[in-house]
């Protein structure tokens, strides 16, 4: 079987294929696993033109111009030349392109649209989606809950086309917690880790409010915050300035190279996410692969990934999060951590995603 993965966005800030593949590693790992039994082709738009083979996947790097390619004649010409059985389109905000794609490949090729944090459209864009989506065979969502808002809004009219499947995974695996703690020079006590943007959706302020209260009953706890974008950093620093206990317990690490995160997740006991919305939550999956016990918001993508192997709180509710943090004190961390890793192997690995792709 011949499968193409593509997107209609040109990420012109990248000009080297290896850099782009590393950036998409959570997704390329799925294609590489599928490529063990089938022919997989990826058409990627960056500031580079050339063909590239990596781990059994054939990449076609093309530069078709900046931004979103609304009339992708050359891209579709390449698709037709490959003669695929399946075309996987990454993203749900390309109705105009989907109509053209179906005209190019005909009715015998399956078109799959993969949800990537896209939110439902309104107005004329919604009407265009309804027209385009009739030409799509299957929609992939990381959780049925994320699909519901597309169905409720009327953008997708045939709910039977929506399938629950993870879009990406990780090669991380937990190893030697004590050794990693020593190398990172962590003190004794419970260690929580938070990764993501310091923005309103990731909601680090709710985490800090709950953690400040938690420290009154567990003063030896630590919270490690790893982040890249930091619009809320000034507010966070203000909170730390007025709370001495919180300031000692919270460590603002900033950016950590991705390849080093496995060590941090392996050293930590719990992973906290206060996100109000996520499409896939790759960071959560990476943490679970390393045995980090999830303490996460009760949103569809997290609940699908975690199942019964974690703690849930209401988005934006610091009191609810505090109660869940108190509950973490009563668990057997090593036993719980093993269950989390087993959950990852059973439900979230590259091998499992590749198998479900064909199921």
mmCIF file of C-alpha atoms in Angstrom:
data_model
loop_
_atom_site.group_PDB
_atom_site.id
_atom_site.type_symbol
_atom_site.label_atom_id
_atom_site.label_comp_id
_atom_site.label_asym_id
_atom_site.label_seq_id
_atom_site.Cartn_x
_atom_site.Cartn_y
_atom_site.Cartn_z
ATOM 1 C CA UNK A 1 0.000 0.000 0.000
ATOM 2 C CA UNK A 2 1.232 3.500 -0.871
ATOM 3 C CA UNK A 3 0.554 6.234 1.691
ATOM 4 C CA UNK A 4 1.252 9.963 1.432
ATOM 5 C CA UNK A 5 1.397 12.364 4.383
ATOM 6 C CA UNK A 6 1.266 16.078 3.553
ATOM 7 C CA UNK A 7 0.376 19.556 4.735
ATOM 8 C CA UNK A 8 -0.424 22.743 2.860
ATOM 9 C CA UNK A 9 1.639 25.068 5.072
ATOM 10 C CA UNK A 10 5.168 26.139 4.151
ATOM 11 C CA UNK A 11 7.418 26.395 7.214
ATOM 12 C CA UNK A 12 10.022 28.538 5.495
ATOM 13 C CA UNK A 13 12.044 29.068 8.696
ATOM 14 C CA UNK A 14 13.417 25.543 8.188
ATOM 15 C CA UNK A 15 15.928 24.930 5.398
ATOM 16 C CA UNK A 16 17.470 21.567 6.359
ATOM 17 C CA UNK A 17 15.559 18.252 6.100
ATOM 18 C CA UNK A 18 17.108 16.689 9.261
ATOM 19 C CA UNK A 19 16.023 19.691 11.352
ATOM 20 C CA UNK A 20 12.467 19.433 10.069
ATOM 21 C CA UNK A 21 12.293 15.679 10.682
ATOM 22 C CA UNK A 22 13.582 16.162 14.246
ATOM 23 C CA UNK A 23 10.936 18.823 14.833
ATOM 24 C CA UNK A 24 8.199 16.394 13.761
ATOM 25 C CA UNK A 25 9.713 13.360 15.447
ATOM 26 C CA UNK A 26 6.517 12.591 17.384
ATOM 27 C CA UNK A 27 4.725 12.118 14.048
ATOM 28 C CA UNK A 28 7.557 10.850 11.827
ATOM 29 C CA UNK A 29 7.920 7.919 14.210
ATOM 30 C CA UNK A 30 4.408 6.807 13.236
ATOM 31 C CA UNK A 31 5.212 7.051 9.527
ATOM 32 C CA UNK A 32 8.432 5.100 10.050
ATOM 33 C CA UNK A 33 6.542 2.340 11.854
ATOM 34 C CA UNK A 34 3.942 2.174 9.073
ATOM 35 C CA UNK A 35 6.797 2.198 6.570
ATOM 36 C CA UNK A 36 8.024 -1.160 7.846
ATOM 37 C CA UNK A 37 5.173 -2.833 5.963
ATOM 38 C CA UNK A 38 4.039 -0.239 3.417
ATOM 39 C CA UNK A 39 5.433 2.486 1.171
ATOM 40 C CA UNK A 40 5.277 5.853 2.913
ATOM 41 C CA UNK A 41 5.896 9.225 1.233
ATOM 42 C CA UNK A 42 5.939 12.588 3.007
ATOM 43 C CA UNK A 43 5.575 15.820 1.072
ATOM 44 C CA UNK A 44 6.974 18.595 3.261
ATOM 45 C CA UNK A 45 7.110 22.311 2.499
ATOM 46 C CA UNK A 46 10.169 24.108 3.865
ATOM 47 C CA UNK A 47 12.820 26.397 2.432
ATOM 48 C CA UNK A 48 14.538 23.499 0.663
ATOM 49 C CA UNK A 49 13.938 21.499 -2.502
ATOM 50 C CA UNK A 50 15.115 17.930 -2.831
ATOM 51 C CA UNK A 51 14.365 14.278 -2.057
ATOM 52 C CA UNK A 52 15.459 12.607 1.148
ATOM 53 C CA UNK A 53 15.124 9.104 2.619
ATOM 54 C CA UNK A 54 15.048 8.678 6.383
ATOM 55 C CA UNK A 55 14.366 5.419 8.247
ATOM 56 C CA UNK A 56 12.506 3.895 5.319
ATOM 57 C CA UNK A 57 10.334 6.947 4.576
ATOM 58 C CA UNK A 58 10.655 8.818 1.270
ATOM 59 C CA UNK A 59 10.521 12.589 1.816
ATOM 60 C CA UNK A 60 9.863 15.091 -0.928
ATOM 61 C CA UNK A 61 10.891 18.532 0.287
ATOM 62 C CA UNK A 62 9.486 21.345 -1.801
ATOM 63 C CA UNK A 63 9.325 25.119 -1.502
ATOM 64 C CA UNK A 64 6.025 26.186 -3.065
ATOM 65 C CA UNK A 65 5.997 29.678 -1.569
ATOM 66 C CA UNK A 66 5.385 31.220 1.840
ATOM 67 C CA UNK A 67 2.419 30.570 4.091
ATOM 68 C CA UNK A 68 -0.588 28.447 3.142
ATOM 69 C CA UNK A 69 -0.676 27.054 -0.391
ATOM 70 C CA UNK A 70 -4.334 27.573 -1.425
ATOM 71 C CA UNK A 71 -3.996 26.437 -5.038
ATOM 72 C CA UNK A 72 -1.410 23.638 -4.745
ATOM 73 C CA UNK A 73 -1.241 22.580 -8.386
ATOM 74 C CA UNK A 74 2.402 21.490 -8.262
ATOM 75 C CA UNK A 75 1.948 19.654 -4.967
ATOM 76 C CA UNK A 76 -1.089 17.784 -6.274
ATOM 77 C CA UNK A 77 0.773 16.959 -9.469
ATOM 78 C CA UNK A 78 3.407 15.254 -7.321
ATOM 79 C CA UNK A 79 0.694 13.414 -5.376
ATOM 80 C CA UNK A 80 -0.808 12.113 -8.595
ATOM 81 C CA UNK A 81 2.622 10.996 -9.833
ATOM 82 C CA UNK A 82 3.160 8.890 -6.682
ATOM 83 C CA UNK A 83 -0.190 7.097 -7.246
ATOM 84 C CA UNK A 84 -1.157 6.677 -3.571
ATOM 85 C CA UNK A 85 -3.805 4.460 -2.038
ATOM 86 C CA UNK A 86 -4.174 6.821 0.932
ATOM 87 C CA UNK A 87 -3.465 10.530 1.374
ATOM 88 C CA UNK A 88 -3.203 11.776 4.960
ATOM 89 C CA UNK A 89 -3.719 15.552 5.207
ATOM 90 C CA UNK A 90 -2.376 17.025 8.449
ATOM 91 C CA UNK A 91 -4.889 19.614 9.612
ATOM 92 C CA UNK A 92 -8.611 20.317 9.135
ATOM 93 C CA UNK A 93 -8.456 23.900 7.873
ATOM 94 C CA UNK A 94 -7.836 23.230 4.191
ATOM 95 C CA UNK A 95 -11.295 22.834 2.590
ATOM 96 C CA UNK A 96 -10.360 24.518 -0.691
ATOM 97 C CA UNK A 97 -7.299 22.307 -1.036
ATOM 98 C CA UNK A 98 -9.278 19.156 -0.167
ATOM 99 C CA UNK A 99 -11.736 19.821 -2.984
ATOM 100 C CA UNK A 100 -8.828 20.164 -5.406
ATOM 101 C CA UNK A 101 -7.121 17.070 -3.982
ATOM 102 C CA UNK A 102 -10.183 14.912 -4.544
ATOM 103 C CA UNK A 103 -10.435 16.147 -8.138
ATOM 104 C CA UNK A 104 -6.775 15.219 -8.618
ATOM 105 C CA UNK A 105 -6.690 11.720 -7.130
ATOM 106 C CA UNK A 106 -10.181 10.536 -8.081
ATOM 107 C CA UNK A 107 -12.631 8.567 -5.985
ATOM 108 C CA UNK A 108 -10.609 5.390 -5.431
ATOM 109 C CA UNK A 109 -7.990 7.011 -3.187
ATOM 110 C CA UNK A 110 -8.826 7.320 0.506
ATOM 111 C CA UNK A 111 -8.355 10.807 1.962
ATOM 112 C CA UNK A 112 -7.802 11.053 5.712
ATOM 113 C CA UNK A 113 -7.771 14.364 7.593
ATOM 114 C CA UNK A 114 -5.808 14.441 10.841
ATOM 115 C CA UNK A 115 -6.855 16.903 13.550
ATOM 116 C CA UNK A 116 -3.992 19.124 14.728
ATOM 117 C CA UNK A 117 -5.379 21.567 17.320
ATOM 118 C CA UNK A 118 -7.745 23.039 14.700
ATOM 119 C CA UNK A 119 -10.978 24.568 16.029
ATOM 120 C CA UNK A 120 -14.304 24.431 14.140
ATOM 121 C CA UNK A 121 -15.033 27.180 11.632
ATOM 122 C CA UNK A 122 -18.081 29.450 11.488
ATOM 123 C CA UNK A 123 -19.869 31.376 8.742
ATOM 124 C CA UNK A 124 -18.870 30.800 5.142
ATOM 125 C CA UNK A 125 -15.778 28.829 6.186
ATOM 126 C CA UNK A 126 -18.046 26.333 7.930
ATOM 127 C CA UNK A 127 -20.144 26.017 4.752
ATOM 128 C CA UNK A 128 -16.987 25.398 2.724
ATOM 129 C CA UNK A 129 -15.880 22.782 5.240
ATOM 130 C CA UNK A 130 -19.181 20.909 4.868
ATOM 131 C CA UNK A 131 -18.699 20.784 1.101
ATOM 132 C CA UNK A 132 -15.062 19.704 1.322
ATOM 133 C CA UNK A 133 -15.540 17.170 4.108
ATOM 134 C CA UNK A 134 -17.994 15.174 2.005
ATOM 135 C CA UNK A 135 -14.940 14.283 -0.057
ATOM 136 C CA UNK A 136 -13.011 12.994 2.980
ATOM 137 C CA UNK A 137 -13.199 9.302 3.921
ATOM 138 C CA UNK A 138 -11.973 9.448 7.523
ATOM 139 C CA UNK A 139 -11.121 12.037 10.200
ATOM 140 C CA UNK A 140 -8.505 11.197 12.821
ATOM 141 C CA UNK A 141 -8.924 12.745 16.296
ATOM 142 C CA UNK A 142 -6.814 11.952 19.342
ATOM 143 C CA UNK A 143 -10.044 11.752 21.342
ATOM 144 C CA UNK A 144 -13.732 11.407 20.605
ATOM 145 C CA UNK A 145 -14.261 14.465 22.783
ATOM 146 C CA UNK A 146 -12.254 16.637 20.399
ATOM 147 C CA UNK A 147 -14.324 15.339 17.499
ATOM 148 C CA UNK A 148 -17.586 16.227 19.245
ATOM 149 C CA UNK A 149 -17.193 19.982 18.861
ATOM 150 C CA UNK A 150 -16.645 19.547 15.101
ATOM 151 C CA UNK A 151 -19.775 17.414 14.886
ATOM 152 C CA UNK A 152 -21.865 19.650 17.187
ATOM 153 C CA UNK A 153 -20.885 22.753 15.238
ATOM 154 C CA UNK A 154 -21.996 21.149 11.979
ATOM 155 C CA UNK A 155 -18.573 21.314 10.314
ATOM 156 C CA UNK A 156 -18.533 17.505 10.127
ATOM 157 C CA UNK A 157 -21.939 16.065 9.286
ATOM 158 C CA UNK A 158 -21.114 12.342 9.305
ATOM 159 C CA UNK A 159 -19.957 11.322 12.799
ATOM 160 C CA UNK A 160 -19.183 7.777 11.617
ATOM 161 C CA UNK A 161 -16.170 9.140 9.731
ATOM 162 C CA UNK A 162 -14.480 10.261 12.965
ATOM 163 C CA UNK A 163 -11.981 7.798 14.405
ATOM 164 C CA UNK A 164 -10.107 8.017 17.701
ATOM 165 C CA UNK A 165 -6.376 7.550 17.196
ATOM 166 C CA UNK A 166 -3.253 9.235 18.552
ATOM 167 C CA UNK A 167 -1.366 11.346 16.027
ATOM 168 C CA UNK A 168 2.069 10.992 17.594
ATOM 169 C CA UNK A 169 4.149 9.302 20.259
ATOM 170 C CA UNK A 170 7.709 9.161 21.574
ATOM 171 C CA UNK A 171 10.807 6.997 21.805
ATOM 172 C CA UNK A 172 11.330 8.110 25.420
ATOM 173 C CA UNK A 173 11.399 5.495 28.163
ATOM 174 C CA UNK A 174 11.951 5.985 31.867
ATOM 175 C CA UNK A 175 15.209 4.924 33.430
ATOM 176 C CA UNK A 176 17.014 5.083 36.806
ATOM 177 C CA UNK A 177 15.148 7.765 38.743
ATOM 178 C CA UNK A 178 17.694 8.076 41.540
ATOM 179 C CA UNK A 179 20.660 8.390 39.197
ATOM 180 C CA UNK A 180 18.921 11.135 37.239
ATOM 181 C CA UNK A 181 18.028 12.974 40.423
ATOM 182 C CA UNK A 182 21.624 12.897 41.541
ATOM 183 C CA UNK A 183 22.867 14.163 38.195
ATOM 184 C CA UNK A 184 20.270 16.951 38.230
ATOM 185 C CA UNK A 185 21.133 17.702 41.887
ATOM 186 C CA UNK A 186 17.560 17.408 43.080
ATOM 187 C CA UNK A 187 16.818 17.386 46.789
ATOM 188 C CA UNK A 188 14.652 14.832 48.590
ATOM 189 C CA UNK A 189 10.870 15.147 48.456
ATOM 190 C CA UNK A 190 8.115 14.895 45.890
ATOM 191 C CA UNK A 191 9.057 16.309 42.499
ATOM 192 C CA UNK A 192 6.496 17.623 40.020
ATOM 193 C CA UNK A 193 7.338 18.718 36.480
ATOM 194 C CA UNK A 194 5.480 21.154 34.216
ATOM 195 C CA UNK A 195 6.363 21.757 30.567
ATOM 196 C CA UNK A 196 4.789 24.066 28.015
ATOM 197 C CA UNK A 197 4.215 27.672 27.095
ATOM 198 C CA UNK A 198 3.624 30.135 29.892
ATOM 199 C CA UNK A 199 0.324 31.279 28.411
ATOM 200 C CA UNK A 200 -3.358 31.426 29.327
ATOM 201 C CA UNK A 201 -4.219 28.080 27.709
ATOM 202 C CA UNK A 202 -1.467 26.203 29.567
ATOM 203 C CA UNK A 203 -2.502 28.150 32.689
ATOM 204 C CA UNK A 204 0.610 28.022 34.887
ATOM 205 C CA UNK A 205 -0.970 30.536 37.314
ATOM 206 C CA UNK A 206 -3.591 27.993 38.387
ATOM 207 C CA UNK A 207 -0.788 25.487 39.012
ATOM 208 C CA UNK A 208 1.143 27.941 41.180
ATOM 209 C CA UNK A 209 -1.937 28.920 43.198
ATOM 210 C CA UNK A 210 -2.653 25.265 43.972
ATOM 211 C CA UNK A 211 1.002 24.447 44.641
ATOM 212 C CA UNK A 212 1.354 27.340 47.092
ATOM 213 C CA UNK A 213 -1.490 25.849 49.128
ATOM 214 C CA UNK A 214 -0.076 22.324 48.772
ATOM 215 C CA UNK A 215 3.271 23.407 50.222
ATOM 216 C CA UNK A 216 1.557 24.142 53.523
ATOM 217 C CA UNK A 217 0.909 20.387 53.940
ATOM 218 C CA UNK A 218 3.924 19.114 51.939
ATOM 219 C CA UNK A 219 6.743 21.689 52.366
ATOM 220 C CA UNK A 220 9.381 19.382 50.839
ATOM 221 C CA UNK A 221 7.632 19.274 47.418
ATOM 222 C CA UNK A 222 9.257 20.832 44.356
ATOM 223 C CA UNK A 223 7.829 22.079 41.071
ATOM 224 C CA UNK A 224 10.103 22.194 38.003
ATOM 225 C CA UNK A 225 8.845 24.477 35.229
ATOM 226 C CA UNK A 226 10.327 24.045 31.739
ATOM 227 C CA UNK A 227 9.152 26.469 29.073
ATOM 228 C CA UNK A 228 10.050 28.262 25.843
ATOM 229 C CA UNK A 229 7.483 31.020 25.312
ATOM 230 C CA UNK A 230 6.893 33.059 28.461
ATOM 231 C CA UNK A 231 4.186 35.765 28.160
ATOM 232 C CA UNK A 232 3.054 35.104 31.752
ATOM 233 C CA UNK A 233 6.546 35.019 33.249
ATOM 234 C CA UNK A 234 6.272 38.534 34.827
ATOM 235 C CA UNK A 235 3.088 37.494 36.668
ATOM 236 C CA UNK A 236 4.720 34.264 37.803
ATOM 237 C CA UNK A 237 7.732 36.113 39.183
ATOM 238 C CA UNK A 238 5.409 38.470 41.085
ATOM 239 C CA UNK A 239 3.737 35.470 42.723
ATOM 240 C CA UNK A 240 7.106 34.096 43.759
ATOM 241 C CA UNK A 241 8.273 37.436 45.131
ATOM 242 C CA UNK A 242 5.442 37.587 47.665
ATOM 243 C CA UNK A 243 5.530 33.923 48.730
ATOM 244 C CA UNK A 244 8.869 32.818 50.155
ATOM 245 C CA UNK A 245 7.879 29.163 50.515
ATOM 246 C CA UNK A 246 6.660 29.037 46.896
ATOM 247 C CA UNK A 247 9.807 30.773 45.663
ATOM 248 C CA UNK A 248 11.993 28.105 47.260
ATOM 249 C CA UNK A 249 9.913 25.230 45.895
ATOM 250 C CA UNK A 250 9.412 26.421 42.294
ATOM 251 C CA UNK A 251 12.352 26.183 39.918
ATOM 252 C CA UNK A 252 12.068 28.120 36.658
ATOM 253 C CA UNK A 253 14.358 26.251 34.284
ATOM 254 C CA UNK A 254 13.295 27.889 31.019
ATOM 255 C CA UNK A 255 14.211 26.027 27.852
ATOM 256 C CA UNK A 256 15.710 22.533 28.066
ATOM 257 C CA UNK A 257 16.877 20.806 24.846
ATOM 258 C CA UNK A 258 14.272 18.246 23.860
ATOM 259 C CA UNK A 259 16.711 15.342 23.830
ATOM 260 C CA UNK A 260 17.442 16.005 27.527
ATOM 261 C CA UNK A 261 13.801 15.967 28.649
ATOM 262 C CA UNK A 262 13.797 12.184 29.002
ATOM 263 C CA UNK A 263 16.153 12.526 31.945
ATOM 264 C CA UNK A 264 13.943 15.155 33.592
ATOM 265 C CA UNK A 265 10.764 13.128 33.156
ATOM 266 C CA UNK A 266 12.556 10.042 34.461
ATOM 267 C CA UNK A 267 13.648 11.916 37.595
ATOM 268 C CA UNK A 268 10.227 13.397 38.386
ATOM 269 C CA UNK A 269 7.362 11.729 40.247
ATOM 270 C CA UNK A 270 4.401 13.588 38.741
ATOM 271 C CA UNK A 271 3.627 15.483 35.546
ATOM 272 C CA UNK A 272 1.255 18.468 35.824
ATOM 273 C CA UNK A 273 -0.751 19.926 32.955
ATOM 274 C CA UNK A 274 -3.337 22.669 33.481
ATOM 275 C CA UNK A 275 -4.213 23.051 29.807
ATOM 276 C CA UNK A 276 -7.721 24.204 28.928
ATOM 277 C CA UNK A 277 -7.415 22.646 25.461
ATOM 278 C CA UNK A 278 -5.032 20.216 23.752
ATOM 279 C CA UNK A 279 -5.279 18.305 20.509
ATOM 280 C CA UNK A 280 -2.765 15.589 21.300
ATOM 281 C CA UNK A 281 -0.565 16.433 24.259
ATOM 282 C CA UNK A 282 2.778 14.992 23.141
ATOM 283 C CA UNK A 283 4.513 16.258 26.293
ATOM 284 C CA UNK A 284 2.042 14.271 28.400
ATOM 285 C CA UNK A 285 2.740 11.146 26.356
ATOM 286 C CA UNK A 286 6.507 11.652 26.730
ATOM 287 C CA UNK A 287 6.122 11.996 30.491
ATOM 288 C CA UNK A 288 3.971 8.864 30.716
ATOM 289 C CA UNK A 289 6.538 6.894 28.711
ATOM 290 C CA UNK A 290 9.030 7.766 31.444
ATOM 291 C CA UNK A 291 6.674 6.762 34.247
ATOM 292 C CA UNK A 292 5.616 10.254 35.347
ATOM 293 C CA UNK A 293 2.223 10.049 37.045
ATOM 294 C CA UNK A 294 -0.196 12.494 35.341
ATOM 295 C CA UNK A 295 -1.995 15.228 37.277
ATOM 296 C CA UNK A 296 -3.943 16.821 34.432
ATOM 297 C CA UNK A 297 -7.062 18.746 33.511
ATOM 298 C CA UNK A 298 -10.146 16.712 32.666
ATOM 299 C CA UNK A 299 -10.079 17.559 28.964
ATOM 300 C CA UNK A 300 -10.796 14.975 26.236
ATOM 301 C CA UNK A 301 -7.268 14.479 24.871
ATOM 302 C CA UNK A 302 -5.708 14.004 28.321
ATOM 303 C CA UNK A 303 -8.453 11.689 29.564
ATOM 304 C CA UNK A 304 -8.116 9.501 26.459
ATOM 305 C CA UNK A 305 -4.343 9.223 26.905
ATOM 306 C CA UNK A 306 -4.284 8.738 30.682
ATOM 307 C CA UNK A 307 -7.368 6.598 31.279
ATOM 308 C CA UNK A 308 -7.495 5.530 34.935
ATOM 309 C CA UNK A 309 -3.781 6.050 35.421
ATOM 310 C CA UNK A 310 -3.680 9.557 36.828
ATOM 311 C CA UNK A 311 -5.422 12.415 38.633
ATOM 312 C CA UNK A 312 -7.865 14.861 37.036
ATOM 313 C CA UNK A 313 -8.935 18.370 37.991
ATOM 314 C CA UNK A 314 -11.227 20.990 36.484
ATOM 315 C CA UNK A 315 -9.538 23.466 34.131
ATOM 316 C CA UNK A 316 -8.810 26.745 35.898
ATOM 317 C CA UNK A 317 -9.807 25.374 39.326
ATOM 318 C CA UNK A 318 -6.881 25.810 41.732
ATOM 319 C CA UNK A 319 -8.838 24.356 44.672
ATOM 320 C CA UNK A 320 -9.622 21.183 42.747
ATOM 321 C CA UNK A 321 -5.980 20.861 41.725
ATOM 322 C CA UNK A 322 -4.918 21.343 45.355
ATOM 323 C CA UNK A 323 -7.152 18.446 46.412
ATOM 324 C CA UNK A 324 -5.604 16.225 43.739
ATOM 325 C CA UNK A 325 -2.101 17.225 44.841
ATOM 326 C CA UNK A 326 -2.986 16.175 48.384
ATOM 327 C CA UNK A 327 -4.188 12.818 47.024
ATOM 328 C CA UNK A 328 -0.771 12.211 45.433
ATOM 329 C CA UNK A 329 0.713 11.956 48.947
ATOM 330 C CA UNK A 330 -1.107 8.664 49.547
ATOM 331 C CA UNK A 331 -0.047 6.712 46.441
ATOM 332 C CA UNK A 332 2.766 4.184 46.117
ATOM 333 C CA UNK A 333 4.778 6.059 43.516
ATOM 334 C CA UNK A 334 6.808 3.153 42.128
ATOM 335 C CA UNK A 335 3.758 0.935 41.646
ATOM 336 C CA UNK A 336 1.687 3.739 40.125
ATOM 337 C CA UNK A 337 4.563 4.689 37.841
ATOM 338 C CA UNK A 338 4.737 1.146 36.460
ATOM 339 C CA UNK A 339 1.020 1.262 35.649
ATOM 340 C CA UNK A 340 1.542 4.536 33.771
ATOM 341 C CA UNK A 341 4.365 3.047 31.703
ATOM 342 C CA UNK A 342 2.247 -0.025 30.964
ATOM 343 C CA UNK A 343 -0.543 2.277 29.780
ATOM 344 C CA UNK A 344 1.892 3.948 27.398
ATOM 345 C CA UNK A 345 3.065 0.630 25.945
ATOM 346 C CA UNK A 346 -0.492 -0.690 25.514
ATOM 347 C CA UNK A 347 -2.154 2.421 24.107
ATOM 348 C CA UNK A 348 0.262 5.159 23.062
ATOM 349 C CA UNK A 349 3.384 3.750 21.407
ATOM 350 C CA UNK A 350 4.314 4.175 17.747
ATOM 351 C CA UNK A 351 3.651 0.480 17.138
ATOM 352 C CA UNK A 352 0.126 0.689 18.558
ATOM 353 C CA UNK A 353 -0.710 3.823 16.545
ATOM 354 C CA UNK A 354 0.530 2.230 13.314
ATOM 355 C CA UNK A 355 -1.578 -0.870 13.926
ATOM 356 C CA UNK A 356 -4.691 1.172 14.649
ATOM 357 C CA UNK A 357 -4.123 3.247 11.546
ATOM 358 C CA UNK A 358 -4.956 0.178 9.468
ATOM 359 C CA UNK A 359 -7.602 -1.181 11.808
#
